[in-house]
PDB file of C-alpha atoms and ligand atoms in Angstrom:
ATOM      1  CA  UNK W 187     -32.157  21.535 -75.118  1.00 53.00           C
ATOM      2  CA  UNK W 188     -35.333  20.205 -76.741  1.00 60.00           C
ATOM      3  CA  UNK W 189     -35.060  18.075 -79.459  1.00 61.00           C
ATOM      4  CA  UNK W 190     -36.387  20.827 -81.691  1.00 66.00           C
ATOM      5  CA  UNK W 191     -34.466  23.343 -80.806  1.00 66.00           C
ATOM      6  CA  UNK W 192     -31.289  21.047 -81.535  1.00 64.00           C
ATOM      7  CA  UNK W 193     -32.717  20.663 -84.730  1.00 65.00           C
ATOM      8  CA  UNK W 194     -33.015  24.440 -85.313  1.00 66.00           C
ATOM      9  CA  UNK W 195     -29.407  24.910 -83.977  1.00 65.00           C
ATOM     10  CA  UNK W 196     -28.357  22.387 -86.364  1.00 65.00           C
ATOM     11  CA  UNK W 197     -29.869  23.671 -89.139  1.00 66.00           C
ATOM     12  CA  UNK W 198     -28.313  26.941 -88.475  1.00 66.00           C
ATOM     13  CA  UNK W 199     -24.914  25.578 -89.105  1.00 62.00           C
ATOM     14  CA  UNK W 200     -25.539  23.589 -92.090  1.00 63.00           C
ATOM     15  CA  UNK W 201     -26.995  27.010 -93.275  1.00 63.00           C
ATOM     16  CA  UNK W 202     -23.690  28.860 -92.159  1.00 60.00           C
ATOM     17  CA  UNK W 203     -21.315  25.914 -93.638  1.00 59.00           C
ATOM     18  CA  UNK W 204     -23.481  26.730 -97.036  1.00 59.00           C
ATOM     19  CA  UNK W 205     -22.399  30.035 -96.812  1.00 56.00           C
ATOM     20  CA  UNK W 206     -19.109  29.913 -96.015  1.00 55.00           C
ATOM     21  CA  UNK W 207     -18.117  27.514 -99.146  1.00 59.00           C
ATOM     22  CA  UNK W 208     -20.014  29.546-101.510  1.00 79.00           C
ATOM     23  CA  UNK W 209     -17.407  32.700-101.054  1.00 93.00           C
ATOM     24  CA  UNK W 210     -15.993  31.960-104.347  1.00 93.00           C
ATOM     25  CA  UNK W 211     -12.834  33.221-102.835  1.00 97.00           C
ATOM     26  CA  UNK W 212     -12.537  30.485-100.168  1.00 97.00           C
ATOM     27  CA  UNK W 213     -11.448  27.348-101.498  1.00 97.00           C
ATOM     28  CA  UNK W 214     -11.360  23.670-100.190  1.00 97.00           C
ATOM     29  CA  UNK W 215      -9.516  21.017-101.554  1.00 98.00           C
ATOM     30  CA  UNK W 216      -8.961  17.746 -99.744  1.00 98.00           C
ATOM     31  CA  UNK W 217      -5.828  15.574 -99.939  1.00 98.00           C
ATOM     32  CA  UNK W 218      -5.369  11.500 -98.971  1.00 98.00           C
ATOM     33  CA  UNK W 219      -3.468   8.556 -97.891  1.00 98.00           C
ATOM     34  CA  UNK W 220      -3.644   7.283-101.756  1.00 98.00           C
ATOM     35  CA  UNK W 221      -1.175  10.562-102.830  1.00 98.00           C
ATOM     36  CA  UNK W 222      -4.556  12.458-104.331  1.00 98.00           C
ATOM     37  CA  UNK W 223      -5.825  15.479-104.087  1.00 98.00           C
ATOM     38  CA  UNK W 224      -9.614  16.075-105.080  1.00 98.00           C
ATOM     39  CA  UNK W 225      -9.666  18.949-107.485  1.00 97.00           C
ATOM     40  CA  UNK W 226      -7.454  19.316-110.901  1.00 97.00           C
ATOM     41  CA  UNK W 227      -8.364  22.681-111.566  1.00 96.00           C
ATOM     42  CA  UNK W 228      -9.024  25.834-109.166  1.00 97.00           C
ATOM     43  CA  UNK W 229     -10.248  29.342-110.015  1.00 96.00           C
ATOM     44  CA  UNK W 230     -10.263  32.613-108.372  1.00 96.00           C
ATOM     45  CA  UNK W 231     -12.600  34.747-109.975  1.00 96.00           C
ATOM     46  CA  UNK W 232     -10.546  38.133-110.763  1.00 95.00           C
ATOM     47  CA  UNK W 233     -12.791  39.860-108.198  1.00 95.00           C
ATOM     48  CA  UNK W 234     -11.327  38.212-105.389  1.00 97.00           C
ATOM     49  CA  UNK W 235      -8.650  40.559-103.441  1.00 97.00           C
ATOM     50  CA  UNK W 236      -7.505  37.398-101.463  1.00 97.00           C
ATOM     51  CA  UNK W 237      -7.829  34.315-101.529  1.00 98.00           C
ATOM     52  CA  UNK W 238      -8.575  31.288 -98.582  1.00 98.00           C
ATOM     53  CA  UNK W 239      -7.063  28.027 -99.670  1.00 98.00           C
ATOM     54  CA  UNK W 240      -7.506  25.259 -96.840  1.00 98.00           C
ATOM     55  CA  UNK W 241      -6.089  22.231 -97.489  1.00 98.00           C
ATOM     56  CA  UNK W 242      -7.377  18.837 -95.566  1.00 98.00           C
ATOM     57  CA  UNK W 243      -5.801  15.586 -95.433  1.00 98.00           C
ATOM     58  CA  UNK W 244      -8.662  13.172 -94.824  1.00 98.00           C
ATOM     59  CA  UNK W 245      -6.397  10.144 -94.615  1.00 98.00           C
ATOM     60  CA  UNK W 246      -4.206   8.633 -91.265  1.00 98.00           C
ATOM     61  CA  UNK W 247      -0.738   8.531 -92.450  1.00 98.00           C
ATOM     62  CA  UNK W 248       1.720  11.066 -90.051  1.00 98.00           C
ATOM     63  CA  UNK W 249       2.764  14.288 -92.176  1.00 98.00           C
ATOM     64  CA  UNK W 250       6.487  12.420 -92.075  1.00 96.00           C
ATOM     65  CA  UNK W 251       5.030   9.236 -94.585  1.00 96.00           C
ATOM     66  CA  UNK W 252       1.713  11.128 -96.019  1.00 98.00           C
ATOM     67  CA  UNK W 253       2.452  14.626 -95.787  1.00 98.00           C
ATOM     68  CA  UNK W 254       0.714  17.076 -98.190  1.00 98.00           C
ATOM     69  CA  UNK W 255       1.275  20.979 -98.834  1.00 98.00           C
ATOM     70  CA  UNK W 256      -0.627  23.368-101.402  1.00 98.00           C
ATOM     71  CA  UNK W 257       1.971  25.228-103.195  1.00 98.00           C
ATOM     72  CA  UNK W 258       0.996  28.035-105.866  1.00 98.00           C
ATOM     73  CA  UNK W 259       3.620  29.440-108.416  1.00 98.00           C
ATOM     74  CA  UNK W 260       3.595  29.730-112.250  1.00 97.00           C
ATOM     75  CA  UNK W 261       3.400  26.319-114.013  1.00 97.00           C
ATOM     76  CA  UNK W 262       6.844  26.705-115.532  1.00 97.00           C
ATOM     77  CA  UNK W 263       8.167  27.037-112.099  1.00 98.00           C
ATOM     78  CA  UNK W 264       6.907  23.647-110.789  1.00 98.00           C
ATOM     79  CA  UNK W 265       9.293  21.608-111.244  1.00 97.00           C
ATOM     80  CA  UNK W 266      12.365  23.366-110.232  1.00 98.00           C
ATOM     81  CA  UNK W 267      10.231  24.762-106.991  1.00 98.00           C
ATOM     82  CA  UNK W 268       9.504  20.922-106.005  1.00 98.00           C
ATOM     83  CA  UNK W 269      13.372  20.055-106.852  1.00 98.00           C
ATOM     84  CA  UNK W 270      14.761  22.535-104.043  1.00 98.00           C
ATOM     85  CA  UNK W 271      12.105  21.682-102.112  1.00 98.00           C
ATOM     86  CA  UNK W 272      13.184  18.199-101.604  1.00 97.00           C
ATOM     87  CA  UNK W 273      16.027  19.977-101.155  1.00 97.00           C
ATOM     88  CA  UNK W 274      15.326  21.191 -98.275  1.00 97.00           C
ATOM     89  CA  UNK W 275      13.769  18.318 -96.649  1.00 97.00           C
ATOM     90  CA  UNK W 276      11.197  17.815 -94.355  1.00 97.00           C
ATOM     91  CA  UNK W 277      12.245  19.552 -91.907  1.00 96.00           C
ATOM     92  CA  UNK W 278      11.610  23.022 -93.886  1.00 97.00           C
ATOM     93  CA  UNK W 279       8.106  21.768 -95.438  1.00 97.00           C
ATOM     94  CA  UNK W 280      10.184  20.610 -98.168  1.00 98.00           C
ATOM     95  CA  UNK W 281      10.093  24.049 -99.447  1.00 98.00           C
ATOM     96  CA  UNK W 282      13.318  26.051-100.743  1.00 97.00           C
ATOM     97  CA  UNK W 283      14.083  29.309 -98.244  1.00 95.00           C
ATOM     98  CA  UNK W 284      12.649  32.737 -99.327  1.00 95.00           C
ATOM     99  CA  UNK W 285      11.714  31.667-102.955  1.00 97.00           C
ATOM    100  CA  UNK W 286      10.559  34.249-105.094  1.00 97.00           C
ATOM    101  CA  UNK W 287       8.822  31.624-107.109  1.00 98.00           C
ATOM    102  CA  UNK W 288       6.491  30.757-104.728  1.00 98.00           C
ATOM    103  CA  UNK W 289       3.162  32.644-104.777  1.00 98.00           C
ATOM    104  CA  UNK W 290       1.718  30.953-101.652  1.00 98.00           C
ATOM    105  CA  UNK W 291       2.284  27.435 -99.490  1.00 98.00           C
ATOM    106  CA  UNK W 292       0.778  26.008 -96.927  1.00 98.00           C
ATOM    107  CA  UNK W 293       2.740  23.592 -94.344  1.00 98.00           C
ATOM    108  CA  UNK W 294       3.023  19.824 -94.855  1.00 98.00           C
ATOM    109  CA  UNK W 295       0.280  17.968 -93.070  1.00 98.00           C
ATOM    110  CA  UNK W 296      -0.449  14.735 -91.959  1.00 98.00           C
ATOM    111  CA  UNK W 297      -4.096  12.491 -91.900  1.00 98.00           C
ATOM    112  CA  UNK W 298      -6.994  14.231 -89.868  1.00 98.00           C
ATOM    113  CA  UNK W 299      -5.145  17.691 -90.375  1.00 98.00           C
ATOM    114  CA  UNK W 300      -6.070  20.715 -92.043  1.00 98.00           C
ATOM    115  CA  UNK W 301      -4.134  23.841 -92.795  1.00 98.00           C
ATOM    116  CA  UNK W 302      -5.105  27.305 -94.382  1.00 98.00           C
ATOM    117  CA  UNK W 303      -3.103  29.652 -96.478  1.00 98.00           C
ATOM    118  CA  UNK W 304      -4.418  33.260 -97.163  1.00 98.00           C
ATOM    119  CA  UNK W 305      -2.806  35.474-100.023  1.00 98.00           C
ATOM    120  CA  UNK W 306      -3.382  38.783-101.808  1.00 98.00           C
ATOM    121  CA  UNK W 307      -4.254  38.162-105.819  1.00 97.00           C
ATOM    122  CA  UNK W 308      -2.093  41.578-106.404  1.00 96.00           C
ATOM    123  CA  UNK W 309       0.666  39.628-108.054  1.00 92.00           C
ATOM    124  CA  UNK W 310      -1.815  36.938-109.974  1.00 96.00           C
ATOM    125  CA  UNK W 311      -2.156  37.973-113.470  1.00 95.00           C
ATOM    126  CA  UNK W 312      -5.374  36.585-115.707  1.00 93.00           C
ATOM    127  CA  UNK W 313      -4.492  34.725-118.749  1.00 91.00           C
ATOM    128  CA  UNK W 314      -1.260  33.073-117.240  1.00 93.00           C
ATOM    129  CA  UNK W 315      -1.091  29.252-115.990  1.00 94.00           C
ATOM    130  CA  UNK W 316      -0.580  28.540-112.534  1.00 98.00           C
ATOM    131  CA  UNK W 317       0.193  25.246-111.092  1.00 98.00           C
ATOM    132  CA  UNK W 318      -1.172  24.191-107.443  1.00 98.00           C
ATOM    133  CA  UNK W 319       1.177  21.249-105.910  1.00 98.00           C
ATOM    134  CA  UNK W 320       2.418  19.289-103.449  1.00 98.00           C
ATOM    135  CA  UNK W 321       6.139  19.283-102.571  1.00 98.00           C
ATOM    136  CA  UNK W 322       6.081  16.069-101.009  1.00 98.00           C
ATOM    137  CA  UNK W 323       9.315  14.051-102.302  1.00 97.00           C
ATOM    138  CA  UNK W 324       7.654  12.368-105.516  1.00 96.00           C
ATOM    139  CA  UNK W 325       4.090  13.337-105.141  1.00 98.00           C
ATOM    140  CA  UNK W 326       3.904  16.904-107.574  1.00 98.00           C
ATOM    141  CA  UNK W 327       3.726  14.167-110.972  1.00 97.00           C
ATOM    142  CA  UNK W 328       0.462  12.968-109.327  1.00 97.00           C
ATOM    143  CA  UNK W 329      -0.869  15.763-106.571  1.00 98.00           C
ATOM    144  CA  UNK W 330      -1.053  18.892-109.152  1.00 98.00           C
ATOM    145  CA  UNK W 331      -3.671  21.340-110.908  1.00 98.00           C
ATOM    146  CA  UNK W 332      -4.159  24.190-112.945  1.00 97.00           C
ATOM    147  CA  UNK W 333      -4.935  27.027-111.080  1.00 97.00           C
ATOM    148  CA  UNK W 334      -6.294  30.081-113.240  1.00 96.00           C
ATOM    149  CA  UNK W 335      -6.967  33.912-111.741  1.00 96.00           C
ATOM    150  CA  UNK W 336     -10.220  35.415-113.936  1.00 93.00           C
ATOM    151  CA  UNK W 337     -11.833  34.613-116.903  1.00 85.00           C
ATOM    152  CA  UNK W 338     -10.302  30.905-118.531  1.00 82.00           C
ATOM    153  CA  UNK W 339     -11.403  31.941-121.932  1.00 83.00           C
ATOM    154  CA  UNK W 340      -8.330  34.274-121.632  1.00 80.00           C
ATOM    155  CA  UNK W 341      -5.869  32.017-121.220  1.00 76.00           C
ATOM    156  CA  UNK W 342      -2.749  32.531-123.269  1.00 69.00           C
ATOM    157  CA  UNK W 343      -2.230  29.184-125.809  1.00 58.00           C
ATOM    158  CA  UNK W 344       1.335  29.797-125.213  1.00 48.00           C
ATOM    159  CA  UNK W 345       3.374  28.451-121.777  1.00 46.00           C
TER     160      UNK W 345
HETATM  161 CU1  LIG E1559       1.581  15.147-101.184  1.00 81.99          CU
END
């Protein structure tokens, strides 16, 4: 391959990366060894139909000392969703069994690993507050956001 041609090839992908993070229904967010993620906030316009969440853990740390997941439910239901999840241990992505609670989840990662969770908006309401978290023993008081479906001017004041 000439070195111009590599060039062109290259280009080609930075152009198709470009358009692949501007579908406003895929998201990225990126989690690390310091307990982080990178985003506080996340919304899904109300035109997406489904949504792409994938979730990287740029740090080194094995999933069993590090690990990260990207769990969606209703704010009010974080807590007690990361309680049974600890629950349930590692072993089950620290995530409680069939839990009605939980809108979507991804698995529990470690460094260099990525993982992608795809989910209808049919049950996402605008104007209520989600909560994105990690169910990581410990890590949800840090590693959480405010995830919104639609419009944020129509958030509700109330909880
Ligand atoms: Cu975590």
């Amino acid at each position: 391959m000439t070195l111009r041609k590599s060039i062109g090839v290259a280009a080609a992908l930075l152009a198709l990366t470009a358009i692949a993070h501007a579908d406003p229904c895929k998201m990225f967010i990126e989690s690390n060894d310091a307990m982080q993620y990178n985003l506080h906030e996340m919304i899904v316009p109300a035109s997406c139909t489904e949504v792409e969440v994938n979730l990287r853990h740029s740090g080194q740390l094995a999933a069993k000392v590090m690990g990260h997941d990207w769990v969606l439910a209703r704010e009010a239901d974080m807590s007690g969703i990361v309680t049974a999840g600890m629950a349930a241990g590692f072993k089950h992505g620290y995530l409680p069994e069939n839990d009605k609670r939980i809108i979507a989840a991804t698995k529990v990662v470690g460094g260099g690993e990525t993982t992608t969770v795809t989910f209808s908006t049919s049950g996402l309401q605008e104007g209520i507050r989600y909560a994105f978290f990690c169910t990581s023993p410990g890590h949800s008081s840090v590693m959480h956001g405010v995830f919104l479906f639609g419009e944020p001017t129509k958030l509700t004041r109330a909880r």
